[in-house]
Amino acid sequence: MQTSFIPRIVIAPDSFKGTLSAAQAAHAMATGLSRIWPEADLHLHPMADGGEGTLEAVAAAMPAQWQHVVMPDLEGRPKPARWLRLPDGSAVIESAELVGITLVGSSLVADRSTLGLGQLLLAVLDAGCARVLLGLGGTGTNDGGVGLLAALGARFLDGRGLLLQPTLAGLADLAVVDLSGLDSRLAQTRLVALADVASPLCGVTGATAVFGPQKGVRSEEVERFDRRLQRLGELGDALRCQDLRDQPGSGAAGGLGWALRLLGATVEPGAEAIADLQKLDASLAGADWLLTGEGRSDAQTPLGKVPWRVAGRAARLGVPVSLLSGDIDSAALPALQQRFDHCLALVGGAVDSETAQRDAASLLTDAAEAMARQYGEQIAKH
């Protein structure tokens, strides 16, 4: 290796779920690289896809102001929540702050609501933000976004004109969707939903069938709950004279993607939007290497997970990419190697999963150092 070589390296990992935040993972990798290249030009871009960790990923990359509120969570309990005001006056909301699956207690999925998330959006409107980015990953709700819509002034009625509870359970008697009372400020607000899934609202690849079981939907409930969202989608789409329910991403976050589209939002891949916010391409321009990773890389990674998306950006700029993850499914290696020049996992040899989780930061640092030693000459020739 040429010791005089001073590389420009971009470090852009996702979080290592349940172990390290994206920022912690990026710093651990940077520490390892600095052992080989103490003077390296390191550009840290801790990433996210709209799920848990989105706020931290954005805040780590730019001067944003934290805002603090208390809103109802998915089970109606008061919960402190945060959002970010960006330098340009835009706002970033993370749905998992209030309706995250980690907040689920003893409630049934049919009784959970996104009402508090809608109230948070109202608070952002009160703050005068004209552009709002809403991360949709990691939620424990499946209400089609009716709670959020109700908080913003929508009404859901039965056949007798009686007001229904804005929950999946309440949708059992849905006959009318009334959007006439929506907050008028929404018409002047640009909403951008950040999602990492392409599911429609309903059907065999929809919100309930694919993601409902991990939120507590029992197998015998899937078809019944899916029909409720189908009815909701039909009524809402008729008011907008558009087919919103079948568009990719409408099933994100239990149907929040569809509800936000009903409000005029666009749905974008979360990792791409965050990469743009962080000006990732500017860091990649002229870079010698991109190092990315996640908790586990498998067959889902090429479907659009964070490492795959940032690697795609690097490829367009001719930058070599290495994948350093907690674990890598060997069956997925052929697909991963189509985009990553090198792949390395913490788990393997003498390191089991439990050890990798317990000592993730130090292992990640050591692995980044080893990767730099192994591929340093190739990187220097780039």
GROMACS .gro file of C-alpha atoms in nm:
model
  382
    1MET     CA    1   0.000   0.000   0.000
    2GLN     CA    2   0.121   0.349  -0.078
    3THR     CA    3   0.161   0.518   0.259
    4SER     CA    4   0.161   0.865   0.100
    5PHE     CA    5  -0.184   0.803  -0.047
    6ILE     CA    6  -0.454   1.021   0.116
    7PRO     CA    7  -0.793   0.886   0.005
    8ARG     CA    8  -1.128   1.058  -0.013
    9ILE     CA    9  -1.376   0.812   0.140
   10VAL     CA   10  -1.752   0.839   0.178
   11ILE     CA   11  -1.905   0.642   0.467
   12ALA     CA   12  -2.282   0.601   0.428
   13PRO     CA   13  -2.430   0.313   0.633
   14ASP     CA   14  -2.784   0.249   0.744
   15SER     CA   15  -2.843   0.174   1.111
   16PHE     CA   16  -2.755  -0.171   1.243
   17LYS     CA   17  -3.105  -0.231   1.377
   18GLY     CA   18  -3.120  -0.276   1.753
   19THR     CA   19  -2.744  -0.238   1.784
   20LEU     CA   20  -2.601   0.083   1.636
   21SER     CA   21  -2.756   0.396   1.496
   22ALA     CA   22  -2.641   0.496   1.148
   23ALA     CA   23  -2.430   0.773   1.302
   24GLN     CA   24  -2.267   0.530   1.545
   25ALA     CA   25  -2.197   0.286   1.264
   26ALA     CA   26  -2.045   0.560   1.047
   27HIS     CA   27  -1.818   0.675   1.329
   28ALA     CA   28  -1.708   0.319   1.404
   29MET     CA   29  -1.616   0.266   1.039
   30ALA     CA   30  -1.435   0.601   1.028
   31THR     CA   31  -1.227   0.506   1.333
   32GLY     CA   32  -1.112   0.187   1.161
   33LEU     CA   33  -1.023   0.364   0.837
   34SER     CA   34  -0.829   0.631   1.026
   35ARG     CA   35  -0.599   0.363   1.166
   36ILE     CA   36  -0.479   0.300   0.810
   37TRP     CA   37  -0.512   0.651   0.672
   38PRO     CA   38  -0.490   0.901   0.962
   39GLU     CA   39  -0.518   1.195   0.723
   40ALA     CA   40  -0.795   1.050   0.506
   41ASP     CA   41  -1.061   1.288   0.376
   42LEU     CA   42  -1.363   1.119   0.534
   43HIS     CA   43  -1.720   1.223   0.452
   44LEU     CA   44  -1.974   1.071   0.692
   45HIS     CA   45  -2.333   1.032   0.572
   46PRO     CA   46  -2.533   0.828   0.826
   47MET     CA   47  -2.834   0.713   0.625
   48ALA     CA   48  -3.195   0.608   0.675
   49ASP     CA   49  -3.492   0.515   0.457
   50GLY     CA   50  -3.777   0.693   0.633
   51GLY     CA   51  -3.803   0.453   0.926
   52GLU     CA   52  -3.656   0.468   1.273
   53GLY     CA   53  -3.342   0.681   1.277
   54THR     CA   54  -3.449   0.916   0.998
   55LEU     CA   55  -3.440   1.225   1.218
   56GLU     CA   56  -3.094   1.143   1.350
   57ALA     CA   57  -2.965   1.075   1.000
   58VAL     CA   58  -3.084   1.413   0.876
   59ALA     CA   59  -2.968   1.601   1.186
   60ALA     CA   60  -2.622   1.444   1.165
   61ALA     CA   61  -2.573   1.580   0.815
   62MET     CA   62  -2.693   1.939   0.840
   63PRO     CA   63  -2.766   2.219   1.090
   64ALA     CA   64  -3.127   2.141   1.181
   65GLN     CA   65  -3.328   2.257   1.480
   66TRP     CA   66  -3.489   1.997   1.705
   67GLN     CA   67  -3.850   2.070   1.799
   68HIS     CA   68  -4.021   1.894   2.089
   69VAL     CA   69  -4.391   1.822   2.144
   70VAL     CA   70  -4.613   1.578   2.334
   71MET     CA   71  -4.871   1.390   2.127
   72PRO     CA   72  -5.079   1.071   2.159
   73ASP     CA   73  -4.900   0.757   2.047
   74LEU     CA   74  -5.063   0.474   1.853
   75GLU     CA   75  -5.239   0.354   2.170
   76GLY     CA   76  -5.350   0.701   2.279
   77ARG     CA   77  -5.088   0.755   2.550
   78PRO     CA   78  -4.919   1.096   2.576
   79LYS     CA   79  -4.568   1.064   2.438
   80PRO     CA   80  -4.284   1.314   2.389
   81ALA     CA   81  -4.202   1.340   2.019
   82ARG     CA   82  -3.958   1.532   1.805
   83TRP     CA   83  -3.942   1.680   1.460
   84LEU     CA   84  -3.678   1.873   1.271
   85ARG     CA   85  -3.686   2.218   1.118
   86LEU     CA   86  -3.433   2.240   0.835
   87PRO     CA   87  -3.238   2.551   0.738
   88ASP     CA   88  -3.469   2.612   0.440
   89GLY     CA   89  -3.776   2.606   0.667
   90SER     CA   90  -3.883   2.254   0.571
   91ALA     CA   91  -3.985   2.003   0.837
   92VAL     CA   92  -3.897   1.637   0.881
   93ILE     CA   93  -4.131   1.404   1.072
   94GLU     CA   94  -4.057   1.042   1.163
   95SER     CA   95  -4.376   0.838   1.197
   96ALA     CA   96  -4.204   0.586   1.422
   97GLU     CA   97  -4.175   0.859   1.688
   98LEU     CA   98  -4.548   0.822   1.761
   99VAL     CA   99  -4.673   0.510   1.583
  100GLY     CA  100  -4.360   0.296   1.583
  101ILE     CA  101  -4.393  -0.078   1.625
  102THR     CA  102  -4.162  -0.062   1.927
  103LEU     CA  103  -4.433   0.139   2.108
  104VAL     CA  104  -4.695  -0.136   2.083
  105GLY     CA  105  -4.821  -0.257   2.420
  106SER     CA  106  -5.121  -0.477   2.481
  107SER     CA  107  -5.350  -0.319   2.220
  108LEU     CA  108  -5.504  -0.496   1.922
  109VAL     CA  109  -5.391  -0.367   1.584
  110ALA     CA  110  -5.751  -0.276   1.493
  111ASP     CA  111  -5.763  -0.030   1.785
  112ARG     CA  112  -5.439   0.155   1.709
  113SER     CA  113  -5.453   0.494   1.546
  114THR     CA  114  -5.234   0.743   1.360
  115LEU     CA  115  -5.431   1.031   1.518
  116GLY     CA  116  -5.127   1.159   1.711
  117LEU     CA  117  -4.923   1.168   1.393
  118GLY     CA  118  -5.189   1.388   1.235
  119GLN     CA  119  -5.176   1.617   1.537
  120LEU     CA  120  -4.799   1.639   1.496
  121LEU     CA  121  -4.848   1.740   1.134
  122LEU     CA  122  -5.088   2.011   1.252
  123ALA     CA  123  -4.819   2.141   1.487
  124VAL     CA  124  -4.578   2.158   1.194
  125LEU     CA  125  -4.834   2.354   0.993
  126ASP     CA  126  -4.876   2.588   1.290
  127ALA     CA  127  -4.501   2.645   1.279
  128GLY     CA  128  -4.533   2.774   0.922
  129CYS     CA  129  -4.347   2.499   0.739
  130ALA     CA  130  -4.443   2.492   0.372
  131ARG     CA  131  -4.266   2.163   0.292
  132VAL     CA  132  -4.291   1.854   0.510
  133LEU     CA  133  -4.107   1.524   0.469
  134LEU     CA  134  -4.270   1.234   0.653
  135GLY     CA  135  -4.074   0.914   0.710
  136LEU     CA  136  -4.308   0.615   0.700
  137GLY     CA  137  -4.105   0.314   0.811
  138GLY     CA  138  -4.126   0.096   1.122
  139THR     CA  139  -4.488   0.158   1.216
  140GLY     CA  140  -4.722  -0.054   1.425
  141THR     CA  141  -5.048   0.077   1.275
  142ASN     CA  142  -5.269  -0.054   0.994
  143ASP     CA  143  -5.550   0.203   0.992
  144GLY     CA  144  -5.512   0.329   0.635
  145GLY     CA  145  -5.411   0.665   0.779
  146VAL     CA  146  -5.765   0.749   0.894
  147GLY     CA  147  -5.634   0.869   1.230
  148LEU     CA  148  -5.400   1.115   1.061
  149LEU     CA  149  -5.675   1.230   0.826
  150ALA     CA  150  -5.922   1.275   1.113
  151ALA     CA  151  -5.675   1.494   1.301
  152LEU     CA  152  -5.653   1.713   0.992
  153GLY     CA  153  -6.031   1.755   0.963
  154ALA     CA  154  -6.155   1.453   0.768
  155ARG     CA  155  -6.467   1.267   0.886
  156PHE     CA  156  -6.558   0.901   0.851
  157LEU     CA  157  -6.930   0.815   0.878
  158ASP     CA  158  -7.150   0.508   0.882
  159GLY     CA  159  -7.467   0.461   0.679
  160ARG     CA  160  -7.671   0.660   0.931
  161GLY     CA  161  -7.432   0.954   0.922
  162LEU     CA  162  -7.279   0.878   1.261
  163LEU     CA  163  -6.912   0.959   1.319
  164LEU     CA  164  -6.683   0.658   1.335
  165GLN     CA  165  -6.369   0.613   1.541
  166PRO     CA  166  -6.062   0.675   1.321
  167THR     CA  167  -5.923   0.324   1.362
  168LEU     CA  168  -5.921   0.002   1.164
  169ALA     CA  169  -6.200  -0.123   1.392
  170GLY     CA  170  -6.406   0.186   1.315
  171LEU     CA  171  -6.376   0.122   0.941
  172ALA     CA  172  -6.596  -0.187   0.976
  173ASP     CA  173  -6.906   0.033   0.927
  174LEU     CA  174  -6.759   0.289   0.687
  175ALA     CA  175  -7.004   0.433   0.434
  176VAL     CA  176  -6.890   0.793   0.377
  177VAL     CA  177  -6.552   0.970   0.362
  178ASP     CA  178  -6.589   1.346   0.406
  179LEU     CA  179  -6.283   1.558   0.326
  180SER     CA  180  -6.461   1.895   0.318
  181GLY     CA  181  -6.324   1.992   0.658
  182LEU     CA  182  -5.956   1.932   0.587
  183ASP     CA  183  -5.721   2.203   0.711
  184SER     CA  184  -5.700   2.460   0.431
  185ARG     CA  185  -5.325   2.505   0.482
  186LEU     CA  186  -5.264   2.161   0.335
  187ALA     CA  187  -5.336   2.298  -0.012
  188GLN     CA  188  -5.033   2.528   0.018
  189THR     CA  189  -4.807   2.267   0.178
  190ARG     CA  190  -4.580   2.035  -0.016
  191LEU     CA  191  -4.595   1.692   0.145
  192VAL     CA  192  -4.335   1.427   0.066
  193ALA     CA  193  -4.380   1.076   0.206
  194LEU     CA  194  -4.057   0.878   0.245
  195ALA     CA  195  -4.112   0.504   0.209
  196ASP     CA  196  -3.894   0.200   0.149
  197VAL     CA  197  -4.173  -0.029   0.024
  198ALA     CA  198  -4.367  -0.034  -0.303
  199SER     CA  199  -4.680  -0.210  -0.180
  200PRO     CA  200  -5.026  -0.087  -0.283
  201LEU     CA  201  -5.290  -0.020  -0.019
  202CYS     CA  202  -5.476  -0.350  -0.064
  203GLY     CA  203  -5.454  -0.697  -0.210
  204VAL     CA  204  -5.209  -0.984  -0.176
  205THR     CA  205  -4.910  -0.746  -0.186
  206GLY     CA  206  -5.084  -0.473   0.015
  207ALA     CA  207  -5.038  -0.325   0.360
  208THR     CA  208  -5.240  -0.584   0.554
  209ALA     CA  209  -5.136  -0.902   0.372
  210VAL     CA  210  -4.763  -0.830   0.370
  211PHE     CA  211  -4.698  -0.624   0.683
  212GLY     CA  212  -5.007  -0.686   0.897
  213PRO     CA  213  -4.887  -1.014   1.052
  214GLN     CA  214  -4.572  -0.855   1.197
  215LYS     CA  215  -4.796  -0.592   1.358
  216GLY     CA  216  -5.026  -0.846   1.518
  217VAL     CA  217  -5.288  -0.913   1.249
  218ARG     CA  218  -5.395  -1.277   1.279
  219SER     CA  219  -5.419  -1.489   0.964
  220GLU     CA  220  -5.797  -1.513   0.993
  221GLU     CA  221  -5.820  -1.132   1.010
  222VAL     CA  222  -5.614  -1.046   0.703
  223GLU     CA  223  -5.892  -1.075   0.445
  224ARG     CA  224  -6.147  -0.891   0.662
  225PHE     CA  225  -5.913  -0.603   0.741
  226ASP     CA  226  -5.799  -0.582   0.380
  227ARG     CA  227  -6.161  -0.538   0.270
  228ARG     CA  228  -6.196  -0.245   0.510
  229LEU     CA  229  -5.896  -0.071   0.358
  230GLN     CA  230  -6.026  -0.154   0.011
  231ARG     CA  231  -6.354   0.020   0.090
  232LEU     CA  232  -6.169   0.317   0.239
  233GLY     CA  233  -5.952   0.341  -0.070
  234GLU     CA  234  -6.246   0.325  -0.308
  235LEU     CA  235  -6.433   0.603  -0.129
  236GLY     CA  236  -6.129   0.828  -0.097
  237ASP     CA  237  -6.016   0.773  -0.454
  238ALA     CA  238  -6.364   0.856  -0.582
  239LEU     CA  239  -6.342   1.196  -0.413
  240ARG     CA  240  -6.011   1.266  -0.582
  241CYS     CA  241  -6.109   1.106  -0.913
  242GLN     CA  242  -5.780   0.917  -0.906
  243ASP     CA  243  -5.665   0.562  -0.849
  244LEU     CA  244  -5.435   0.624  -0.553
  245ARG     CA  245  -5.478   0.296  -0.368
  246ASP     CA  246  -5.303   0.085  -0.633
  247GLN     CA  247  -4.998   0.308  -0.669
  248PRO     CA  248  -4.665   0.176  -0.535
  249GLY     CA  249  -4.604   0.294  -0.180
  250SER     CA  250  -4.970   0.352  -0.093
  251GLY     CA  251  -4.949   0.054   0.140
  252ALA     CA  252  -4.648   0.194   0.326
  253ALA     CA  253  -4.691   0.224   0.704
  254GLY     CA  254  -5.026   0.049   0.714
  255GLY     CA  255  -5.175   0.274   0.448
  256LEU     CA  256  -5.025   0.606   0.552
  257GLY     CA  257  -4.878   0.630   0.203
  258TRP     CA  258  -5.229   0.628   0.058
  259ALA     CA  259  -5.365   0.876   0.314
  260LEU     CA  260  -5.087   1.121   0.240
  261ARG     CA  261  -5.145   1.084  -0.133
  262LEU     CA  262  -5.507   1.173  -0.063
  263LEU     CA  263  -5.369   1.500   0.078
  264GLY     CA  264  -5.164   1.561  -0.236
  265ALA     CA  265  -4.835   1.415  -0.120
  266THR     CA  266  -4.577   1.251  -0.341
  267VAL     CA  267  -4.430   0.919  -0.227
  268GLU     CA  268  -4.054   0.886  -0.278
  269PRO     CA  269  -3.791   0.626  -0.181
  270GLY     CA  270  -3.673   0.742   0.161
  271ALA     CA  271  -3.306   0.666   0.110
  272GLU     CA  272  -3.299   0.866  -0.214
  273ALA     CA  273  -3.464   1.169  -0.056
  274ILE     CA  274  -3.229   1.162   0.244
  275ALA     CA  275  -2.929   1.121   0.015
  276ASP     CA  276  -3.042   1.434  -0.169
  277LEU     CA  277  -3.090   1.623   0.158
  278GLN     CA  278  -2.740   1.528   0.264
  279LYS     CA  279  -2.593   1.614  -0.078
  280LEU     CA  280  -2.442   1.268  -0.097
  281ASP     CA  281  -2.357   1.299  -0.466
  282ALA     CA  282  -2.139   1.603  -0.396
  283SER     CA  283  -1.937   1.397  -0.147
  284LEU     CA  284  -1.912   1.107  -0.393
  285ALA     CA  285  -1.781   1.327  -0.673
  286GLY     CA  286  -1.410   1.254  -0.691
  287ALA     CA  287  -1.423   1.000  -0.407
  288ASP     CA  288  -1.193   0.697  -0.405
  289TRP     CA  289  -1.423   0.465  -0.212
  290LEU     CA  290  -1.772   0.431  -0.066
  291LEU     CA  291  -1.820   0.217   0.244
  292THR     CA  292  -2.177   0.128   0.338
  293GLY     CA  293  -2.357  -0.138   0.540
  294GLU     CA  294  -2.656  -0.243   0.749
  295GLY     CA  295  -2.748  -0.485   1.023
  296ARG     CA  296  -2.823  -0.773   0.786
  297SER     CA  297  -2.788  -0.787   0.410
  298ASP     CA  298  -3.002  -1.045   0.232
  299ALA     CA  299  -3.240  -1.084  -0.061
  300GLN     CA  300  -3.427  -0.771   0.050
  301THR     CA  301  -3.122  -0.549   0.007
  302PRO     CA  302  -3.130  -0.540  -0.377
  303LEU     CA  303  -3.498  -0.444  -0.361
  304GLY     CA  304  -3.399  -0.093  -0.260
  305LYS     CA  305  -3.249  -0.096   0.088
  306VAL     CA  306  -3.016   0.188   0.186
  307PRO     CA  307  -2.682   0.021   0.091
  308TRP     CA  308  -2.814  -0.074  -0.252
  309ARG     CA  309  -2.937   0.277  -0.325
  310VAL     CA  310  -2.622   0.458  -0.215
  311ALA     CA  311  -2.414   0.205  -0.407
  312GLY     CA  312  -2.616   0.286  -0.716
  313ARG     CA  313  -2.524   0.652  -0.681
  314ALA     CA  314  -2.158   0.561  -0.640
  315ALA     CA  315  -2.170   0.339  -0.948
  316ARG     CA  316  -2.300   0.626  -1.160
  317LEU     CA  317  -1.997   0.830  -1.055
  318GLY     CA  318  -1.748   0.545  -1.098
  319VAL     CA  319  -1.673   0.508  -0.727
  320PRO     CA  320  -1.587   0.156  -0.593
  321VAL     CA  321  -1.824   0.034  -0.320
  322SER     CA  322  -1.773  -0.204  -0.029
  323LEU     CA  323  -2.049  -0.354   0.185
  324LEU     CA  324  -1.972  -0.407   0.553
  325SER     CA  325  -2.275  -0.546   0.737
  326GLY     CA  326  -2.347  -0.720   1.062
  327ASP     CA  327  -2.450  -1.036   0.878
  328ILE     CA  328  -2.479  -1.132   0.512
  329ASP     CA  329  -2.701  -1.410   0.383
  330SER     CA  330  -2.473  -1.625   0.170
  331ALA     CA  331  -2.762  -1.706  -0.063
  332ALA     CA  332  -2.786  -1.336  -0.150
  333LEU     CA  333  -2.415  -1.293  -0.229
  334PRO     CA  334  -2.445  -1.344  -0.607
  335ALA     CA  335  -2.701  -1.064  -0.626
  336LEU     CA  336  -2.508  -0.839  -0.388
  337GLN     CA  337  -2.185  -0.883  -0.581
  338GLN     CA  338  -2.350  -0.733  -0.887
  339ARG     CA  339  -2.335  -0.394  -0.715
  340PHE     CA  340  -2.073  -0.422  -0.439
  341ASP     CA  341  -1.704  -0.469  -0.519
  342HIS     CA  342  -1.638  -0.629  -0.178
  343CYS     CA  343  -1.871  -0.777   0.084
  344LEU     CA  344  -1.779  -0.848   0.446
  345ALA     CA  345  -1.987  -0.948   0.749
  346LEU     CA  346  -1.909  -0.917   1.119
  347VAL     CA  347  -2.072  -1.255   1.184
  348GLY     CA  348  -1.852  -1.544   1.081
  349GLY     CA  349  -1.556  -1.747   1.200
  350ALA     CA  350  -1.523  -1.702   1.575
  351VAL     CA  351  -1.786  -1.425   1.586
  352ASP     CA  352  -2.145  -1.537   1.640
  353SER     CA  353  -2.456  -1.321   1.620
  354GLU     CA  354  -2.471  -1.256   1.995
  355THR     CA  355  -2.109  -1.140   2.005
  356ALA     CA  356  -2.159  -0.926   1.694
  357GLN     CA  357  -2.451  -0.746   1.855
  358ARG     CA  358  -2.278  -0.702   2.191
  359ASP     CA  359  -1.951  -0.573   2.049
  360ALA     CA  360  -2.082  -0.422   1.726
  361ALA     CA  361  -1.895  -0.091   1.743
  362SER     CA  362  -1.551  -0.235   1.812
  363LEU     CA  363  -1.599  -0.519   1.563
  364LEU     CA  364  -1.712  -0.272   1.297
  365THR     CA  365  -1.404  -0.059   1.360
  366ASP     CA  366  -1.173  -0.360   1.332
  367ALA     CA  367  -1.351  -0.483   1.018
  368ALA     CA  368  -1.323  -0.143   0.849
  369GLU     CA  369  -0.951  -0.139   0.929
  370ALA     CA  370  -0.910  -0.491   0.787
  371MET     CA  371  -1.103  -0.397   0.476
  372ALA     CA  372  -0.882  -0.091   0.423
  373ARG     CA  373  -0.569  -0.304   0.457
  374GLN     CA  374  -0.700  -0.567   0.217
  375TYR     CA  375  -0.827  -0.335  -0.054
  376GLY     CA  376  -0.607  -0.031   0.005
  377GLU     CA  377  -0.389  -0.085  -0.301
  378GLN     CA  378  -0.691  -0.127  -0.527
  379ILE     CA  379  -0.844   0.191  -0.385
  380ALA     CA  380  -0.520   0.381  -0.430
  381LYS     CA  381  -0.511   0.279  -0.799
  382HIS     CA  382  -0.865   0.415  -0.846
   0.00000   0.00000   0.00000
